[in-house]
Structures are given as structure tokens and as C-alpha cells.
Tab-separated table of C-alpha atoms in Angstrom:
chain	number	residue	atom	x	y	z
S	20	UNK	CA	-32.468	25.128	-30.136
S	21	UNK	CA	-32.008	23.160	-33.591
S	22	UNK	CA	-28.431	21.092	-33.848
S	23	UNK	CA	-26.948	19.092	-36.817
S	24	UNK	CA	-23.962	17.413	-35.563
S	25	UNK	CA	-21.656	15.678	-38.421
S	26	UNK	CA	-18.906	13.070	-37.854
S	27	UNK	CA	-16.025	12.724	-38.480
S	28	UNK	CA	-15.058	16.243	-38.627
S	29	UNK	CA	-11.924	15.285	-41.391
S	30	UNK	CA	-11.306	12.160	-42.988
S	31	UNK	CA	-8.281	10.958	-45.627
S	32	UNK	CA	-8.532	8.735	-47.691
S	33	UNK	CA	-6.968	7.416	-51.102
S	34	UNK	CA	-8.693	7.246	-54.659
S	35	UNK	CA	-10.696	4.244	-54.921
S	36	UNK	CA	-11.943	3.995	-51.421
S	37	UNK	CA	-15.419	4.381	-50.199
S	38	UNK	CA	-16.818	7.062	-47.591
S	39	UNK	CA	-19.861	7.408	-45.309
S	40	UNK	CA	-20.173	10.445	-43.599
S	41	UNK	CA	-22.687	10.701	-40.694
S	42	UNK	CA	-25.337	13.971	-40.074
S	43	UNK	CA	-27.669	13.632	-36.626
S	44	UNK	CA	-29.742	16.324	-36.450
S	45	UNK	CA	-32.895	17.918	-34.105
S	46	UNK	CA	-34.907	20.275	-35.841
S	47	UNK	CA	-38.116	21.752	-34.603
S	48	UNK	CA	-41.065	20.640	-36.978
S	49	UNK	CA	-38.455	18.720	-38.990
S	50	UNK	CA	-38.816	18.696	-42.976
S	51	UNK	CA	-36.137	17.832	-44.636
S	52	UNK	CA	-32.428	17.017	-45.047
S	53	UNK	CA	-30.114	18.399	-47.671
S	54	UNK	CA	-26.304	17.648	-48.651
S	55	UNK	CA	-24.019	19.953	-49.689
S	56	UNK	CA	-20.471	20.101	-51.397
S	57	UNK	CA	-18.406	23.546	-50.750
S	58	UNK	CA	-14.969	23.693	-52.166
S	59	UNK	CA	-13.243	27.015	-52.444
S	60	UNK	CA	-16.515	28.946	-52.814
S	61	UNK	CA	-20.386	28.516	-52.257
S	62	UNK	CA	-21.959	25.423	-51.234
S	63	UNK	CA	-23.536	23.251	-53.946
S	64	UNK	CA	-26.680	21.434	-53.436
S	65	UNK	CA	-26.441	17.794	-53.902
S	66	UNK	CA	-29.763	15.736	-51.900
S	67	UNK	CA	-32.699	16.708	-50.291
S	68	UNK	CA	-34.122	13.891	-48.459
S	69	UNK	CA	-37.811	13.987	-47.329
S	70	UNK	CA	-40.259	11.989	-45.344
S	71	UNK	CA	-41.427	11.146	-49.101
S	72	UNK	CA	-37.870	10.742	-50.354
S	73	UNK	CA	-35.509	9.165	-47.749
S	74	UNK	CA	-32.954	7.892	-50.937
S	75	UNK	CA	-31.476	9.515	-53.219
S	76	UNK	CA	-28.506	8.758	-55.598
S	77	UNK	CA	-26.620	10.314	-58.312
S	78	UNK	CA	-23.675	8.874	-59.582
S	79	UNK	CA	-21.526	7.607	-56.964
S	80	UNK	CA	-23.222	9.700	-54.358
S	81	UNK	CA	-25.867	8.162	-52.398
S	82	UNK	CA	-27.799	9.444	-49.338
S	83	UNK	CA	-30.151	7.943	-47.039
S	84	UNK	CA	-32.506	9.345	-44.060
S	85	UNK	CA	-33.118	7.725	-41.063
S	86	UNK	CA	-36.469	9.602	-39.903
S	87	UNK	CA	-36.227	7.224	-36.461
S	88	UNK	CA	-32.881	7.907	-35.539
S	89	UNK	CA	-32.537	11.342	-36.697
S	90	UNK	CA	-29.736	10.979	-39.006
S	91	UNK	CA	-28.335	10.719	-42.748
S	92	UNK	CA	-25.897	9.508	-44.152
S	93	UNK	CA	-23.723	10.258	-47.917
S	94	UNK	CA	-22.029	7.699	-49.005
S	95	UNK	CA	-19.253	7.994	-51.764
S	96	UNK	CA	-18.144	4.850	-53.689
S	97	UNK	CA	-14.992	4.907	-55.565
S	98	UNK	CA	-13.219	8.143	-54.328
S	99	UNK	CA	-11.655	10.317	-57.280
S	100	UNK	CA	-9.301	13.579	-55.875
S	101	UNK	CA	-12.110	15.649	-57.202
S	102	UNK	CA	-14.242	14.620	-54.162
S	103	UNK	CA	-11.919	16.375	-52.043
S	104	UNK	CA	-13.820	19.229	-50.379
S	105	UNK	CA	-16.229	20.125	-47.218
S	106	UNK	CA	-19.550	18.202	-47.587
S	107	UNK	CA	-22.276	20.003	-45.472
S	108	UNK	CA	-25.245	18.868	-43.743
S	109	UNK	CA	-28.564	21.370	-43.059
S	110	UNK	CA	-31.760	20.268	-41.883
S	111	UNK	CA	-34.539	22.403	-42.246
S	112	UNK	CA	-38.228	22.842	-40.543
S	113	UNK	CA	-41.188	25.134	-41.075
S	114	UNK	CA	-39.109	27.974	-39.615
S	115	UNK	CA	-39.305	30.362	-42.895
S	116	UNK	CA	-35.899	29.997	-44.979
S	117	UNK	CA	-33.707	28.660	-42.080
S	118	UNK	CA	-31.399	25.960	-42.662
S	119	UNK	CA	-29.278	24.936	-39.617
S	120	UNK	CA	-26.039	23.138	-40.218
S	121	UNK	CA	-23.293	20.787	-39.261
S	122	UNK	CA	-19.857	22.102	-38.772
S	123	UNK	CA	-19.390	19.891	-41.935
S	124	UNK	CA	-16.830	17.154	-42.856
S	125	UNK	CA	-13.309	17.783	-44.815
S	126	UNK	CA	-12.850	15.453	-46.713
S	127	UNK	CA	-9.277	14.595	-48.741
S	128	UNK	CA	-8.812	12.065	-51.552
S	129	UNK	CA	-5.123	11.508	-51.894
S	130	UNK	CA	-4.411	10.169	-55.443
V	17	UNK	CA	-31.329	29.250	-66.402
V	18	UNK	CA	-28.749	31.908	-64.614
V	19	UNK	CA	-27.618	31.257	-60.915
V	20	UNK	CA	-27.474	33.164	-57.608
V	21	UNK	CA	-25.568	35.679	-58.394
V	22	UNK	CA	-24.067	38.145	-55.632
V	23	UNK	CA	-21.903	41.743	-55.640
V	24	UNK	CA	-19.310	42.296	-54.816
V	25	UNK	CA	-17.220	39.069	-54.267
V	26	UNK	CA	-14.900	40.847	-52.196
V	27	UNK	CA	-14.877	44.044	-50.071
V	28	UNK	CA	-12.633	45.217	-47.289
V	29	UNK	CA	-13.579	47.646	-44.626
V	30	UNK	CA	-12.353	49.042	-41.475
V	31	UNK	CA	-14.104	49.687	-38.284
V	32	UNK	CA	-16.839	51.387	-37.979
V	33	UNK	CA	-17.906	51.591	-41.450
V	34	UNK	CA	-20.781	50.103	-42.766
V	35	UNK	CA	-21.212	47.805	-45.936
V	36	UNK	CA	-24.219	46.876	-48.469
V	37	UNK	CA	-24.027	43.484	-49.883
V	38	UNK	CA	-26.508	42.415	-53.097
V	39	UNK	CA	-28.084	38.859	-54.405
V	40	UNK	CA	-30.232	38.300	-57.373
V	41	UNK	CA	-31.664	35.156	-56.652
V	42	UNK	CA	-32.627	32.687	-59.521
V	43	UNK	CA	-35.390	33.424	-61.625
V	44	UNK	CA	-38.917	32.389	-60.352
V	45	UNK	CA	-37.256	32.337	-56.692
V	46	UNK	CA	-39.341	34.415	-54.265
V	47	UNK	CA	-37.202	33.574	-51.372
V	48	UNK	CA	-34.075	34.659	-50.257
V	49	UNK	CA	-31.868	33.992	-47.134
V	50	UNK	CA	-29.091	35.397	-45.601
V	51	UNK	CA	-26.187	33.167	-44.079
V	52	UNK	CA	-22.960	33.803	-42.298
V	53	UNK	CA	-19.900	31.899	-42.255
V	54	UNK	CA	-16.906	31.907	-40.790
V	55	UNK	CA	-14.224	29.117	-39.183
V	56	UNK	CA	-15.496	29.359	-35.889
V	57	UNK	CA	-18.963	29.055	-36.324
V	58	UNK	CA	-19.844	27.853	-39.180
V	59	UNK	CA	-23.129	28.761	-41.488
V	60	UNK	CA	-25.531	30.412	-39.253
V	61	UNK	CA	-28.426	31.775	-40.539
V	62	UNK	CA	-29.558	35.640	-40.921
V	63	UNK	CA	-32.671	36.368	-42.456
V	64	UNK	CA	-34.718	35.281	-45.155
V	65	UNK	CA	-37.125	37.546	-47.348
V	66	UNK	CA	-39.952	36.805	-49.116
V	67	UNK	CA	-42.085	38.822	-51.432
V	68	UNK	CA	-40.322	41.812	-50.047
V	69	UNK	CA	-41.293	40.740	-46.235
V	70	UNK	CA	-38.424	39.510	-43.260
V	71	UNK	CA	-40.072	36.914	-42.500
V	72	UNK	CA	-37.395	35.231	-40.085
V	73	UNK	CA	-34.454	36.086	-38.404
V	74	UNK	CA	-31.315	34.733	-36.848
V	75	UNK	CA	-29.915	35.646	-33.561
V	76	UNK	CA	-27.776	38.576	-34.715
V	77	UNK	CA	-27.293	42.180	-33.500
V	78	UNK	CA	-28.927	44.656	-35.146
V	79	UNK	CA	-26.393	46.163	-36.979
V	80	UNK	CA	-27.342	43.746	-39.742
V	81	UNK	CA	-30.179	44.440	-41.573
V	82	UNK	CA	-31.747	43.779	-45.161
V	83	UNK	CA	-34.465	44.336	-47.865
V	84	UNK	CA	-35.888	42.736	-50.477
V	85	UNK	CA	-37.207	44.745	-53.771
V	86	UNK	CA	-39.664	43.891	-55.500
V	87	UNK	CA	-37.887	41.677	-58.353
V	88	UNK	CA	-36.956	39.497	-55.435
V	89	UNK	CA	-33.223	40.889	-55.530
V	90	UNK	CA	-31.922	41.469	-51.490
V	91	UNK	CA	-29.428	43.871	-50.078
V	92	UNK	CA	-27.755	43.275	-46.854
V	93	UNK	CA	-26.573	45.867	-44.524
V	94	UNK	CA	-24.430	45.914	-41.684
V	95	UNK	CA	-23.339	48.524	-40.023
V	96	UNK	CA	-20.610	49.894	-37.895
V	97	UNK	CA	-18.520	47.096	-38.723
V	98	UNK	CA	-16.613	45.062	-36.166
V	99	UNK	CA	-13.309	43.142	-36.526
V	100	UNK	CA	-15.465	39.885	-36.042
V	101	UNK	CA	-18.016	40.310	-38.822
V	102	UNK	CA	-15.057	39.313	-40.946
V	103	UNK	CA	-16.639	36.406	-42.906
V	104	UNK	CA	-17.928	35.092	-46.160
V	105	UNK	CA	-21.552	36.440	-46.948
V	106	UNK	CA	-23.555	33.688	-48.651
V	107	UNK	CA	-27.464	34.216	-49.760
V	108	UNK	CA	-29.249	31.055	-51.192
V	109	UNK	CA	-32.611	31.465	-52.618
V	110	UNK	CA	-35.684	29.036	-52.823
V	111	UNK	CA	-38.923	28.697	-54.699
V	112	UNK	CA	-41.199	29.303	-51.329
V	113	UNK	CA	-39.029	29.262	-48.384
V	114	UNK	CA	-39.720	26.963	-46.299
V	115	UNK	CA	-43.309	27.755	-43.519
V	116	UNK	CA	-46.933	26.104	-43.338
V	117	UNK	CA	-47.673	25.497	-47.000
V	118	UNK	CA	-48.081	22.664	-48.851
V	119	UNK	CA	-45.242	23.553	-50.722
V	120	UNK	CA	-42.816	23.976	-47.428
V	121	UNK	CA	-41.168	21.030	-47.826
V	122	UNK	CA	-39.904	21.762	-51.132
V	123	UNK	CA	-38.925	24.953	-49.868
V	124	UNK	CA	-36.103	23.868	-48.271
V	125	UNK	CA	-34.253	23.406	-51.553
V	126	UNK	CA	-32.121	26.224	-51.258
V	127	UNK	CA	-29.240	27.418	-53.751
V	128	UNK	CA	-26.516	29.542	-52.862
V	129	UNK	CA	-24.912	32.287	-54.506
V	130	UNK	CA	-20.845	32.110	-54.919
V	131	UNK	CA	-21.058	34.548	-51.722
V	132	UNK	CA	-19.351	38.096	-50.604
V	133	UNK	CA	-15.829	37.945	-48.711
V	134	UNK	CA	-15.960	40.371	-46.356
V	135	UNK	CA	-12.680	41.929	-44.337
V	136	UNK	CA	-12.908	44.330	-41.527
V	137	UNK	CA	-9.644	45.731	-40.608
């Protein structure tokens, strides 16, 4: 059965500091690796990482896949309160429209 | 270009009734899937649609259904509602959907819609 597993499962910090949150995953047929922001509604796509795109950056948001170990990781530089918010982690095969995902990570910015 | 867009945003129903829930995906998206979520459990996955076909499902009773028309929009049924199906509704559509094609890997890109709250009393 596919698994993404994210860690930690909440995490506080203050404006300013820097994040890495951590996705494992086992997919069958595995394809790619996508981030995701939810807030009070609908997740929004951030990164799909690929075994022809394992980095990707926007901003102060940067991901990177690990095809070897299984595993990504987003990393946010500079914290604003904005940032506060579930980030989700799905990893998809060539099972037709199925994304399985993490349990996700809350994540608060204190000001 | 216009969003996922999905109707109602809220409904509340009691037991045994059952409920129709609509997505227009983005234009140019063939592909729509289905996901649930709720505290417990998290997103898990429902169905996904493509050029009016299921072509996967989740492991879910079934009570919930769907359909895709031909302009891509979906409808999602579920009937004689239980207290648990209490959860937000979210659809997410794709260019391909994800399968053996060379495009599959950019299928994968999936977009959600702002989702349906549903309450079973």
C-alpha cells in the first residue's frame, strides 16, 4: 500500500527563522513529488519534483528530492506569519489521478 | 485563466439522505479527482475521471459514486449519508491524470478546487 509519512507533525517558530520539513514516501511506480500549502481552504500547489526536476525554488521556498532515500524536503528561509498554515506532501505514481499524502505539517510563525 | 471551481461550498444533511457535489475543472483539464478529508484521516483519494471514464478508485463504499460529462465538469454522489462522511469534499483536476503516457509524469500536477464542506447530522 502507498505511504507518505511527514515530520514533524507541528512546528513553532518565530518570524525570521528558517524551516525544513521532511516527506518519506513509497509509492508504487513512483513519479513524482508535489508540495502543497492549505490554510483555511483548498490546498495550493507549490513544487512538483521529478526524476528530471529534483529542485525547485520560488522565493524563499525551496524543495529538493532525494530519489535514493525516498524523501523531500521544503525548506523556508526567513519565516513571515503569513507562512503559517498546513504544508502537504503527495507523491504520485502511474496509478490514474491518485495522489497519496502525508498527514501534513502545521506550521506557526509567531511574529 | 479561471480556477477549480466547486458547488456548493457548504451543505448540511442528515442521515440517510443523499448529496450531489459539482467541480468544473480548469479549462483544457481532462482529468478530475475526487479527494476526502477529514482530521482523522487525512486526504484520501476517491476517484478520478477522465474523458468521461472512472478510471481509478479509492477504497470507499459504494455509496459514493460520480460522473464526468462531457465538458469535463464531475458530480459526486453519495448516498445514504452517514454521520462519518462528515468532511471537506475537495476535487483537483490535471491536464492527463497521471497512467502510462508520456505525459504521466506531468499529470501529477494536480489543482484543487476551494472544496465542498459537508455536515451530516
Amino acid at each position: 500500500e502507498d505511504k507518505v509519512v511527514q515530520s514533524p507533525l507541528s512546528l513553532v517558530v518565530h518570524e525570521g527563522d528558517t524551516v525544513t520539513l521532511n516527506c518519506s514516501y513509497e509509492v508504487t511506480n513512483f513519479r513524482s513529488l508535489l508540495w502543497y500549502k492549505q490554510e483555511k481552504k483548498a490546498p495550493t500547489f507549490l513544487f512538483m519534483l521529478t526524476s528530471s526536476g529534483i529542485e525547485k525554488k520560488s522565493g524563499r521556498l525551496s524543495s529538493i528530492l532525494d530519489k535514493k532515500e525516498l524523501s523531500s524536503i521544503l525548506n523556508i528561509t526567513a519565516t513571515q506569519t503569513g507562512d503559517s498554515a498546513i504544508y502537504l506532501c503527495a507523491a504520485g505514481g502511474t496509478s490514474y489521478g491518485k495522489l497519496t499524502f502525508g498527514q501534513g505539517t502545521i506550521l506557526t510563525v509567531h511574529p | 485563466k479561471a480556477g477549480v471551481t466547486q458547488t456548493p461550498r457548504y451543505l448540511i444533511k442528515t442521515r440517510g439522505q443523499q448529496v450531489t457535489l459539482s467541480c468544473s475543472p480548469i479549462s483544457g483539464h481532462r482529468s478530475v479527482s475526487w479527494y476526502q478529508q477529514t482530521p482523522g484521516q487525512g486526504l484520501q483519494f476517491l476517484f478520478e475521471y477522465f474523458s468521461e471514464t472512472q478510471r481509478n478508485k479509492g477504497n470507499f463504499p459504494g455509496r459514493f459514486s460520480g460522473r464526468q460529462f462531457s465538458n469535463s465538469r464531475s458530480e459526486m454522489n453519495v448516498s445514504t449519508l452517514e454521520l462519518g462522511d462528515s468532511a471537506l469534499y475537495l476535487c483537483a483536476s490535471s491536464l492527463q491524470g497521471a497512467g502510462l503516457n508520456p505525459w504521466g509524469w506531468k499529470g501529477n500536477e494536480q489543482f484543487f478546487g476551494p472544496g465542498t464542506r459537508l455536515t451530516v447530522l
